[in-house]
Amino acid sequence: MNIPSNLKYTNTDEWVSVDGNVATIGVTDHAQEQLSDVVFVEITVSVGDKLAKKATIATVESVKAAADVNLPVSGKVVAVNEDLPQTPELVNTDPYGKAWMIKVEMDNPAELDGLMDAAGYEKHTRE
Amino acid sequence: MFTPHTDAEREEMLRVIGVRKLDDLFADVPIAKRYPKLDLPPALTEIEARLQMEEFAFGNNTAQERACFLGAGAYYHYTPAAVDAIIRRGEFLTAYTPYQPEVSQGTLQAIFEYQSLIANLTGMDVSNASHYDGATATAEAAVMAYHHFRGKRTRIILSPSLNPQYREVVKTYMGGYEGIELAGENLDPLGNPDDLTALLNDNTALLIVQYPDFFGRIYDFTTVIEKAHQFGALVAVAVNPMAMGLLKTPGAMGADIAVGEGQSLGLPLSFGGPYLGIFATKKEYVRKIAGRLVGETADTEGRRGYVLTLTAREQHIRREKATSNICTNQGLMALAATVYMSLLGKNGLKEVATLCYQKAHYAADQISKLDGYEVLATAPFFHEFVVKCPQSVEETNMHLLANGFLGGYDLGNDYPALSGHMLIAVTEMVSKEDIDDLCEALKEVNNG
Amino acid sequence: MAEATIYEISSKDRKGFRFPACDVPETPLPAGLLRDDLPMPEVSELDVIRHFTNLSHLNYSIDSGYYPLGSCTMKYNPKINEEVARLPGFAFTHPLQPIETVQGNLAMMYELQLWLAEICGMAGVTLQPAAGAQGEYTGVLIIRAYHQSRGDLKRNKILIPDSAHGTNPATSAMSGFEVLGIATDSKGNVDLESLKASLDDTVAGLMLTNPNTLGLFDQNVEEVVRLVHEAGGLVYGDGANLNALLGIVRPGDLGFDIMHFNLHKTFSTPHGGGGPGSGPVGVAKHLVEFLPFPVVGIIEEGDEETPPLYGFVKPEKTIGRMKSFHGQFGMMVRAYNYISMHGPDGLRDIAENAVLNANYLLARLRSTFHVPYDRICMHEFVMEGHLDDAPDVHALDIAKRLMDYDFHPPTNYFPLIVHEALMIEPTETENKQTLDRFADVLIKIADEARKTPELLHSAPHKTPIGRLDEVRAAKELVLCCWLPEKI
């Protein structure tokens, strides 16, 4: 299972990558393995939305499960991956790359400290 | 009684389980409450039970014995023999929900065909596998619209000429959602549907109209739907599927959702149930639909087959995040409707709708010639119309009953301003002679 | 052999059914309101009969085989029920006829209300809800109405055990409640500590299935009910598993305030490939005034000479109408007939034999498959569809392989709290030979799982169709027939 070391993680299987003040969010390799073939992705927020941590930003559906994707850090949405809903299988094939979901301008970068690092997330997936 | 066990078998089974007596299996049940004495009549054999049911049945008058002019949401139509022959087959009747597709292709393909026929009948893109009835399907349309706008739009406009029972059920279902406003009740029920557009605003999630409406009137909602769309609202049209054999479809008018009561598609009156809830939408809302959906696919050998699909929306997976709790629906009734629609087909569905239309218009015409009776026909109608009666509807119907008729519905029950008005329905089961005799009987009522 | 769709067997201008000619003078049809085309099939009556008969042959059904689906109660559906439901005196009555003309229907419904109340120990019953899920919805709405009527507006939570059927939390959410999960302890009972920790004055009630979806009777059920009542909440009983309790114990006697019935489970009305069901709801005395409208009642008392006049009554604080008309009447006729053919002794016989059958199967299978709870079960039990020495074989594979032996698989992957769950409910109408055959086959499949797992992974082989591509179905979303161009 792939857990890139440069990312931060939540215990609900989202990953965060940080570039300056902008956080990019998606779901992890572990998540897509649990879901199996993803057939549908709906991003439920728009550019400009101001959201609090834990807000639902997307829904991911496979044949046997459906999961909400939650925002790990509060912020304002600055970009949404418009291509992802057309090709939901990217969540399975490229969860950390082309299957990014949204980008937010963080309200409070200190919130990142509350997230897990790669080692911590790896341990979490084994529980 | 249908348990097959012999005493010898029971004893052997208890031995294998490792208990001494049957009572040991109920050790966890609080002893003080165990084995209540149920105050029920002793068991009847099949012969006795049948006699008892026949007694109940003979205690009724039926639409079959009388010429039936009663409608208001349930109609006396003919059920072809082929329909019952199919739904009585044990392979359909006693099958479970098709969760294991490999052994349920009969049910799955039948539902797939049902979905197709309903979508084509209503002019929509997709249909689900059924809802409980027209009223709950309408309520689910409201729930769907609420979730579509994520709770940000809270006004739902209900046409005043929507079946009163449908309105009541929408009220029940929307009670659990924050801040919902149901508008439209105060408008004139016999007014113009265009008046509804005055209630549209940016907070409107859904506009619900009925077609034909509760009073039988038909109306082209294309402009009303366009106006609703300008405000970003969705529109649901509650249809009588029998009328769709003849009339312009909600799909052709631009409706987002078509719901309706499928009882007219070959289901017996059966004192109100089981009936059939129709639910169809445009393609873009398919993931928001509640209830089951059957999709086409292939197996490992490439053979075409059918499965329940998009099940991740449903309660058994989404649980508290599901938008609806529906599980068991009206599967067998959907099958009955599928057989009916297939049997009648392109020609028969148009023919039966036309017969209803023609006979209803003849009846309206003849009644309008009677002194003291006024047919309210301000708009074109399908197979129901409103008649203002010189005596009370109750008295009129008592006289009609005594003369072999089931009279129309007393609109005063739901609309105080329409007391003294009767809603008369005419279907293919009514003959010209019945209509002429009805007019004679109505004349007698007026003459005192 | 796959069956073509009804559109594919259509032929232009073929007719299936003819109506008598129109006997009235014709009125012009409304211009501008007619449809342009009607894309419906054109087939003969033989085409229709043959098509649907052939489709029926592709189905498994109770009439043809054993269906051990847990929590579904796939018992025999008596044929006499089909006959009585079709009596013209029932089938041709319109729901809005004057009550004087349908006293037969109303008398039967009134008595059914009384019987269901008697069977479960409740004071009032509504027959209106269309299915179990709608019964649950009715029950939860009554809970909300009850608290609101007492001015107790802060109760916004419903407690639901983690073993519950998905309809329970879905229903609570639909009614505007927040759902709080309650743990199940190692014995398969509601975890009392988890319950106590969650109970406070914001809890409206607890939804409890007893016996639960593990097939176990809660050994502390009276304490659970007492705790919830003490905290001011109500207890709702999901009656899906009532088959284990008929004549054995009444939920009302255990303190339940509300419960729903599944006529299509416990009371033998047929499943029909997905309905119609029927979900009447029973309530204790303090909740009778909240029942949905209408309920059947006595309008005028009778005497020795005349029967009472039955009609519809509106409970004083009714939660409103749940669906149009009076409910799934045709299913009520079947259930009434079923109960009358059993009487109190017959009902208890059902529960005793249902529980006997389940325990017998459990005893035969527990040395082959792991059963997480080492207890006497009620009418169903859950085992793990996974063998330690065949790690690649899952419950799904066992389920699919069962079909090659002409058995419908048990419920799988439910309840969620058991790993690789297989939930088995034989029901009381299965005989010992069938149970033995089923146990023998499962034991054989366990052996196959160890020796030739490929047989399971690629199963089923003997059914009309093999494993279907569900991913493709969800992605490509073909939900309607392809219309041949000729239509």
mmCIF file of C-alpha atoms in Angstrom, chain C residues 102-376:
data_model
loop_
_atom_site.group_PDB
_atom_site.id
_atom_site.type_symbol
_atom_site.label_atom_id
_atom_site.label_comp_id
_atom_site.label_asym_id
_atom_site.label_seq_id
_atom_site.Cartn_x
_atom_site.Cartn_y
_atom_site.Cartn_z
ATOM 1 C CA VAL C 102 -67.954 -2.237 2.644
ATOM 2 C CA GLN C 103 -68.773 -3.493 6.121
ATOM 3 C CA GLY C 104 -67.212 -6.866 5.269
ATOM 4 C CA ASN C 105 -63.839 -5.226 4.582
ATOM 5 C CA LEU C 106 -64.023 -2.961 7.620
ATOM 6 C CA ALA C 107 -65.092 -5.748 9.992
ATOM 7 C CA MET C 108 -62.148 -7.853 8.833
ATOM 8 C CA MET C 109 -59.691 -4.957 9.191
ATOM 9 C CA TYR C 110 -61.035 -4.120 12.647
ATOM 10 C CA GLU C 111 -60.576 -7.685 13.803
ATOM 11 C CA LEU C 112 -57.079 -7.854 12.290
ATOM 12 C CA GLN C 113 -56.180 -4.726 14.265
ATOM 13 C CA LEU C 114 -57.400 -6.460 17.436
ATOM 14 C CA TRP C 115 -55.570 -9.691 16.649
ATOM 15 C CA LEU C 116 -52.237 -8.013 15.942
ATOM 16 C CA ALA C 117 -52.615 -6.003 19.146
ATOM 17 C CA GLU C 118 -53.316 -9.212 21.065
ATOM 18 C CA ILE C 119 -50.359 -11.050 19.519
ATOM 19 C CA CYS C 120 -47.857 -8.374 20.501
ATOM 20 C CA GLY C 121 -49.452 -7.010 23.668
ATOM 21 C CA MET C 122 -50.283 -3.518 22.410
ATOM 22 C CA ALA C 123 -53.358 -1.318 22.849
ATOM 23 C CA GLY C 124 -53.844 0.049 19.335
ATOM 24 C CA VAL C 125 -52.849 -0.830 15.791
ATOM 25 C CA THR C 126 -52.691 0.957 12.435
ATOM 26 C CA LEU C 127 -52.785 -1.195 9.315
ATOM 27 C CA GLN C 128 -51.836 1.668 7.009
ATOM 28 C CA PRO C 129 -48.025 1.537 6.560
ATOM 29 C CA ALA C 130 -47.037 -0.050 3.271
ATOM 30 C CA ALA C 131 -43.953 -1.977 4.393
ATOM 31 C CA GLY C 132 -41.635 -2.502 7.355
ATOM 32 C CA ALA C 133 -39.600 0.587 6.572
ATOM 33 C CA GLN C 134 -42.755 2.700 6.425
ATOM 34 C CA GLY C 135 -43.881 1.106 9.689
ATOM 35 C CA GLU C 136 -40.587 2.182 11.240
ATOM 36 C CA TYR C 137 -41.100 5.679 9.897
ATOM 37 C CA THR C 138 -44.586 5.750 11.406
ATOM 38 C CA GLY C 139 -43.174 4.609 14.741
ATOM 39 C CA VAL C 140 -40.412 7.196 14.826
ATOM 40 C CA LEU C 141 -42.857 9.963 13.885
ATOM 41 C CA ILE C 142 -45.061 8.856 16.793
ATOM 42 C CA ILE C 143 -42.071 9.047 19.128
ATOM 43 C CA ARG C 144 -41.391 12.597 17.960
ATOM 44 C CA ALA C 145 -45.051 13.603 18.284
ATOM 45 C CA TYR C 146 -45.263 12.139 21.789
ATOM 46 C CA HIS C 147 -42.330 14.153 23.121
ATOM 47 C CA GLN C 148 -43.434 17.318 21.344
ATOM 48 C CA SER C 149 -46.937 16.993 22.795
ATOM 49 C CA ARG C 150 -45.423 17.039 26.280
ATOM 50 C CA GLY C 151 -43.376 20.119 25.487
ATOM 51 C CA ASP C 152 -40.194 18.058 25.632
ATOM 52 C CA LEU C 153 -38.462 19.594 22.628
ATOM 53 C CA LYS C 154 -34.810 18.811 23.280
ATOM 54 C CA ARG C 155 -34.981 15.081 22.561
ATOM 55 C CA ASN C 156 -33.261 14.933 19.177
ATOM 56 C CA LYS C 157 -31.448 11.566 19.296
ATOM 57 C CA ILE C 158 -32.400 7.978 18.591
ATOM 58 C CA LEU C 159 -30.212 5.154 19.902
ATOM 59 C CA ILE C 160 -29.683 2.245 17.521
ATOM 60 C CA PRO C 161 -27.590 -0.915 18.136
ATOM 61 C CA ASP C 162 -24.738 -1.448 15.667
ATOM 62 C CA SER C 163 -26.317 -4.746 14.580
ATOM 63 C CA ALA C 164 -29.462 -3.020 13.291
ATOM 64 C CA HIS C 165 -30.894 -3.257 9.785
ATOM 65 C CA GLY C 166 -30.059 -0.216 7.606
ATOM 66 C CA THR C 167 -33.678 0.939 7.555
ATOM 67 C CA ASN C 168 -33.464 1.826 11.281
ATOM 68 C CA PRO C 169 -30.861 4.611 10.982
ATOM 69 C CA ALA C 170 -32.205 5.701 7.587
ATOM 70 C CA THR C 171 -35.680 6.112 9.096
ATOM 71 C CA SER C 172 -34.381 8.078 12.061
ATOM 72 C CA ALA C 173 -32.473 10.449 9.814
ATOM 73 C CA MET C 174 -35.561 10.973 7.629
ATOM 74 C CA SER C 175 -37.493 11.971 10.728
ATOM 75 C CA GLY C 176 -34.947 14.609 11.689
ATOM 76 C CA PHE C 177 -33.189 12.667 14.442
ATOM 77 C CA GLU C 178 -29.494 12.248 15.060
ATOM 78 C CA VAL C 179 -28.440 8.605 15.248
ATOM 79 C CA LEU C 180 -26.263 7.336 18.096
ATOM 80 C CA GLY C 181 -24.874 3.816 17.782
ATOM 81 C CA ILE C 182 -24.959 1.415 20.736
ATOM 82 C CA ALA C 183 -22.436 -1.403 21.000
ATOM 83 C CA THR C 184 -23.214 -5.090 21.223
ATOM 84 C CA ASP C 185 -21.400 -6.969 23.986
ATOM 85 C CA SER C 186 -19.487 -10.240 23.712
ATOM 86 C CA LYS C 187 -22.614 -12.271 24.464
ATOM 87 C CA GLY C 188 -24.538 -10.636 21.629
ATOM 88 C CA ASN C 189 -26.686 -8.477 23.895
ATOM 89 C CA VAL C 190 -27.035 -4.701 23.922
ATOM 90 C CA ASP C 191 -23.987 -3.459 25.810
ATOM 91 C CA LEU C 192 -25.530 -2.017 28.981
ATOM 92 C CA GLU C 193 -22.570 0.246 29.706
ATOM 93 C CA SER C 194 -22.675 1.658 26.180
ATOM 94 C CA LEU C 195 -26.416 2.193 26.598
ATOM 95 C CA LYS C 196 -26.119 3.884 29.997
ATOM 96 C CA ALA C 197 -23.373 6.175 28.709
ATOM 97 C CA SER C 198 -25.574 7.351 25.855
ATOM 98 C CA LEU C 199 -28.821 7.850 27.754
ATOM 99 C CA ASP C 200 -29.729 11.354 28.813
ATOM 100 C CA ASP C 201 -32.614 13.765 28.440
ATOM 101 C CA THR C 202 -31.792 14.432 24.765
ATOM 102 C CA VAL C 203 -32.605 10.853 23.806
ATOM 103 C CA ALA C 204 -36.048 10.380 22.278
ATOM 104 C CA GLY C 205 -35.866 6.620 22.190
ATOM 105 C CA LEU C 206 -34.176 3.333 21.350
ATOM 106 C CA MET C 207 -34.913 1.236 18.248
ATOM 107 C CA LEU C 208 -34.421 -2.382 19.225
ATOM 108 C CA THR C 209 -34.766 -5.575 17.222
ATOM 109 C CA ASN C 210 -35.385 -8.504 19.557
ATOM 110 C CA PRO C 211 -34.328 -11.143 18.846
ATOM 111 C CA ASN C 212 -31.594 -9.092 17.170
ATOM 112 C CA THR C 213 -30.043 -9.618 13.744
ATOM 113 C CA LEU C 214 -27.612 -12.087 15.312
ATOM 114 C CA GLY C 215 -30.691 -14.208 16.077
ATOM 115 C CA LEU C 216 -30.197 -13.758 19.798
ATOM 116 C CA PHE C 217 -32.807 -12.885 22.415
ATOM 117 C CA ASP C 218 -31.444 -10.060 24.533
ATOM 118 C CA GLN C 219 -30.761 -11.550 27.953
ATOM 119 C CA ASN C 220 -31.235 -8.147 29.566
ATOM 120 C CA VAL C 221 -34.162 -6.932 27.530
ATOM 121 C CA GLU C 222 -36.268 -5.864 30.503
ATOM 122 C CA GLU C 223 -33.357 -3.928 31.985
ATOM 123 C CA VAL C 224 -32.701 -2.240 28.621
ATOM 124 C CA VAL C 225 -36.342 -1.138 28.445
ATOM 125 C CA ARG C 226 -36.300 0.052 32.058
ATOM 126 C CA LEU C 227 -33.170 2.161 31.508
ATOM 127 C CA VAL C 228 -34.610 3.864 28.452
ATOM 128 C CA HIS C 229 -37.910 4.596 30.190
ATOM 129 C CA GLU C 230 -36.071 5.908 33.237
ATOM 130 C CA ALA C 231 -34.272 8.397 31.005
ATOM 131 C CA GLY C 232 -37.644 9.480 29.578
ATOM 132 C CA GLY C 233 -37.293 7.772 26.227
ATOM 133 C CA LEU C 234 -39.553 5.369 24.358
ATOM 134 C CA VAL C 235 -38.652 1.890 23.113
ATOM 135 C CA TYR C 236 -39.426 0.986 19.489
ATOM 136 C CA GLY C 237 -39.428 -2.690 18.537
ATOM 137 C CA ASP C 238 -38.447 -3.637 14.998
ATOM 138 C CA GLY C 239 -40.744 -6.610 14.441
ATOM 139 C CA ALA C 240 -38.845 -8.195 11.572
ATOM 140 C CA ASN C 241 -37.912 -11.133 13.798
ATOM 141 C CA LEU C 242 -41.345 -11.672 15.335
ATOM 142 C CA ASN C 243 -41.434 -15.203 13.931
ATOM 143 C CA ALA C 244 -39.429 -16.335 16.966
ATOM 144 C CA LEU C 245 -41.830 -14.802 19.455
ATOM 145 C CA LEU C 246 -45.357 -15.744 18.355
ATOM 146 C CA GLY C 247 -47.084 -17.160 21.405
ATOM 147 C CA ILE C 248 -43.770 -17.204 23.270
ATOM 148 C CA VAL C 249 -43.611 -13.649 24.577
ATOM 149 C CA ARG C 250 -45.268 -10.340 23.691
ATOM 150 C CA PRO C 251 -43.089 -7.234 23.166
ATOM 151 C CA GLY C 252 -45.800 -5.169 24.889
ATOM 152 C CA ASP C 253 -45.420 -7.329 28.007
ATOM 153 C CA LEU C 254 -41.675 -6.638 27.979
ATOM 154 C CA GLY C 255 -42.352 -2.912 28.012
ATOM 155 C CA PHE C 256 -41.992 -1.965 24.353
ATOM 156 C CA ASP C 257 -44.000 1.179 23.538
ATOM 157 C CA ILE C 258 -44.279 0.743 19.779
ATOM 158 C CA MET C 259 -43.461 -1.921 17.232
ATOM 159 C CA HIS C 260 -44.052 -2.709 13.588
ATOM 160 C CA PHE C 261 -45.082 -5.980 11.967
ATOM 161 C CA ASN C 262 -43.920 -7.316 8.629
ATOM 162 C CA LEU C 263 -46.943 -9.158 7.226
ATOM 163 C CA HIS C 264 -44.702 -10.355 4.378
ATOM 164 C CA LYS C 265 -42.347 -12.040 6.823
ATOM 165 C CA THR C 266 -44.081 -13.331 9.935
ATOM 166 C CA PHE C 267 -47.572 -13.614 8.468
ATOM 167 C CA SER C 268 -46.756 -15.421 5.212
ATOM 168 C CA THR C 269 -47.830 -12.848 2.631
ATOM 169 C CA PRO C 270 -45.674 -13.451 -0.464
ATOM 170 C CA HIS C 271 -42.490 -11.482 -1.165
ATOM 171 C CA GLY C 272 -43.361 -11.001 -4.820
ATOM 172 C CA GLY C 273 -39.784 -10.381 -5.933
ATOM 173 C CA GLY C 274 -39.609 -7.166 -3.918
ATOM 174 C CA GLY C 275 -43.051 -6.419 -2.522
ATOM 175 C CA PRO C 276 -45.807 -5.568 -1.894
ATOM 176 C CA GLY C 277 -45.208 -5.886 1.834
ATOM 177 C CA SER C 278 -47.276 -4.448 4.638
ATOM 178 C CA GLY C 279 -46.021 -2.897 7.853
ATOM 179 C CA PRO C 280 -48.762 -2.379 10.474
ATOM 180 C CA VAL C 281 -47.718 -0.656 13.681
ATOM 181 C CA GLY C 282 -48.872 -1.429 17.234
ATOM 182 C CA VAL C 283 -48.671 1.042 20.107
ATOM 183 C CA ALA C 284 -49.141 1.040 23.870
ATOM 184 C CA LYS C 285 -52.070 2.893 25.423
ATOM 185 C CA HIS C 286 -50.307 6.233 25.850
ATOM 186 C CA LEU C 287 -49.565 6.432 22.143
ATOM 187 C CA VAL C 288 -52.898 5.400 20.632
ATOM 188 C CA GLU C 289 -53.945 9.015 20.061
ATOM 189 C CA PHE C 290 -50.948 9.577 17.750
ATOM 190 C CA LEU C 291 -51.688 6.768 15.281
ATOM 191 C CA PRO C 292 -51.852 7.718 11.596
ATOM 192 C CA PHE C 293 -55.185 8.536 10.048
ATOM 193 C CA PRO C 294 -57.351 6.606 9.259
ATOM 194 C CA VAL C 295 -57.732 3.731 11.742
ATOM 195 C CA VAL C 296 -60.741 1.392 11.555
ATOM 196 C CA GLY C 297 -63.122 1.879 14.463
ATOM 197 C CA ILE C 298 -66.702 1.264 15.539
ATOM 198 C CA ILE C 299 -68.918 4.173 14.519
ATOM 199 C CA GLU C 300 -72.133 2.751 15.962
ATOM 200 C CA GLU C 301 -72.261 0.014 18.552
ATOM 201 C CA GLY C 302 -74.237 -3.073 17.703
ATOM 202 C CA ASP C 303 -76.354 -5.330 19.882
ATOM 203 C CA GLU C 304 -77.517 -8.976 19.882
ATOM 204 C CA GLU C 305 -79.469 -8.428 16.698
ATOM 205 C CA THR C 306 -77.355 -6.026 14.674
ATOM 206 C CA PRO C 307 -73.613 -5.976 14.077
ATOM 207 C CA PRO C 308 -71.750 -2.718 14.832
ATOM 208 C CA LEU C 309 -71.230 -0.170 12.078
ATOM 209 C CA TYR C 310 -67.532 0.012 11.262
ATOM 210 C CA GLY C 311 -65.914 3.086 9.798
ATOM 211 C CA PHE C 312 -62.740 5.193 9.820
ATOM 212 C CA VAL C 313 -61.699 7.248 12.821
ATOM 213 C CA LYS C 314 -59.152 9.998 13.199
ATOM 214 C CA PRO C 315 -56.992 9.635 16.321
ATOM 215 C CA GLU C 316 -57.013 12.869 18.316
ATOM 216 C CA LYS C 317 -53.350 13.775 17.900
ATOM 217 C CA THR C 318 -52.738 11.837 14.703
ATOM 218 C CA ILE C 319 -49.321 12.188 13.067
ATOM 219 C CA GLY C 320 -51.154 12.391 9.751
ATOM 220 C CA ARG C 321 -51.498 10.166 6.723
ATOM 221 C CA MET C 322 -48.700 7.792 5.704
ATOM 222 C CA LYS C 323 -49.973 6.806 2.262
ATOM 223 C CA SER C 324 -53.112 7.013 0.178
ATOM 224 C CA PHE C 325 -56.235 5.122 1.280
ATOM 225 C CA HIS C 326 -56.080 2.468 3.984
ATOM 226 C CA GLY C 327 -52.954 0.397 3.416
ATOM 227 C CA GLN C 328 -52.082 -2.783 1.554
ATOM 228 C CA PHE C 329 -55.563 -4.268 1.878
ATOM 229 C CA GLY C 330 -54.869 -7.321 -0.270
ATOM 230 C CA MET C 331 -52.048 -8.302 2.100
ATOM 231 C CA MET C 332 -54.295 -7.781 5.132
ATOM 232 C CA VAL C 333 -56.769 -10.308 3.728
ATOM 233 C CA ARG C 334 -53.970 -12.855 3.360
ATOM 234 C CA ALA C 335 -52.590 -12.206 6.854
ATOM 235 C CA TYR C 336 -56.048 -12.373 8.426
ATOM 236 C CA ASN C 337 -56.674 -15.705 6.748
ATOM 237 C CA TYR C 338 -53.283 -16.997 7.890
ATOM 238 C CA ILE C 339 -53.855 -16.060 11.512
ATOM 239 C CA SER C 340 -57.350 -17.552 11.494
ATOM 240 C CA MET C 341 -55.905 -20.836 10.201
ATOM 241 C CA HIS C 342 -53.426 -20.976 13.078
ATOM 242 C CA GLY C 343 -55.162 -19.753 16.191
ATOM 243 C CA PRO C 344 -53.169 -19.253 19.384
ATOM 244 C CA ASP C 345 -51.777 -22.810 19.429
ATOM 245 C CA GLY C 346 -50.793 -22.704 15.791
ATOM 246 C CA LEU C 347 -48.952 -19.406 16.229
ATOM 247 C CA ARG C 348 -46.920 -20.798 19.100
ATOM 248 C CA ASP C 349 -46.222 -23.880 17.005
ATOM 249 C CA ILE C 350 -44.726 -21.584 14.337
ATOM 250 C CA ALA C 351 -42.283 -19.964 16.758
ATOM 251 C CA GLU C 352 -41.315 -23.228 18.436
ATOM 252 C CA ASN C 353 -40.522 -24.961 15.162
ATOM 253 C CA ALA C 354 -38.772 -21.924 13.688
ATOM 254 C CA VAL C 355 -36.484 -21.807 16.712
ATOM 255 C CA LEU C 356 -36.054 -25.593 16.718
ATOM 256 C CA ASN C 357 -35.038 -25.596 13.042
ATOM 257 C CA ALA C 358 -32.500 -22.796 13.511
ATOM 258 C CA ASN C 359 -30.895 -24.429 16.529
ATOM 259 C CA TYR C 360 -30.736 -27.755 14.744
ATOM 260 C CA LEU C 361 -28.865 -26.223 11.808
ATOM 261 C CA LEU C 362 -26.613 -24.348 14.197
ATOM 262 C CA ALA C 363 -25.768 -27.595 15.986
ATOM 263 C CA ARG C 364 -24.972 -29.317 12.683
ATOM 264 C CA LEU C 365 -22.785 -26.491 11.366
ATOM 265 C CA ARG C 366 -20.949 -25.069 14.334
ATOM 266 C CA SER C 367 -18.060 -27.521 14.170
ATOM 267 C CA THR C 368 -17.375 -26.516 10.560
ATOM 268 C CA PHE C 369 -17.958 -22.769 10.647
ATOM 269 C CA HIS C 370 -17.121 -20.318 13.373
ATOM 270 C CA VAL C 371 -20.187 -18.996 15.212
ATOM 271 C CA PRO C 372 -19.211 -15.847 17.111
ATOM 272 C CA TYR C 373 -21.775 -16.200 19.898
ATOM 273 C CA ASP C 374 -21.875 -19.454 21.832
ATOM 274 C CA ARG C 375 -25.531 -19.422 22.781
ATOM 275 C CA ILE C 376 -28.872 -20.957 21.983
#
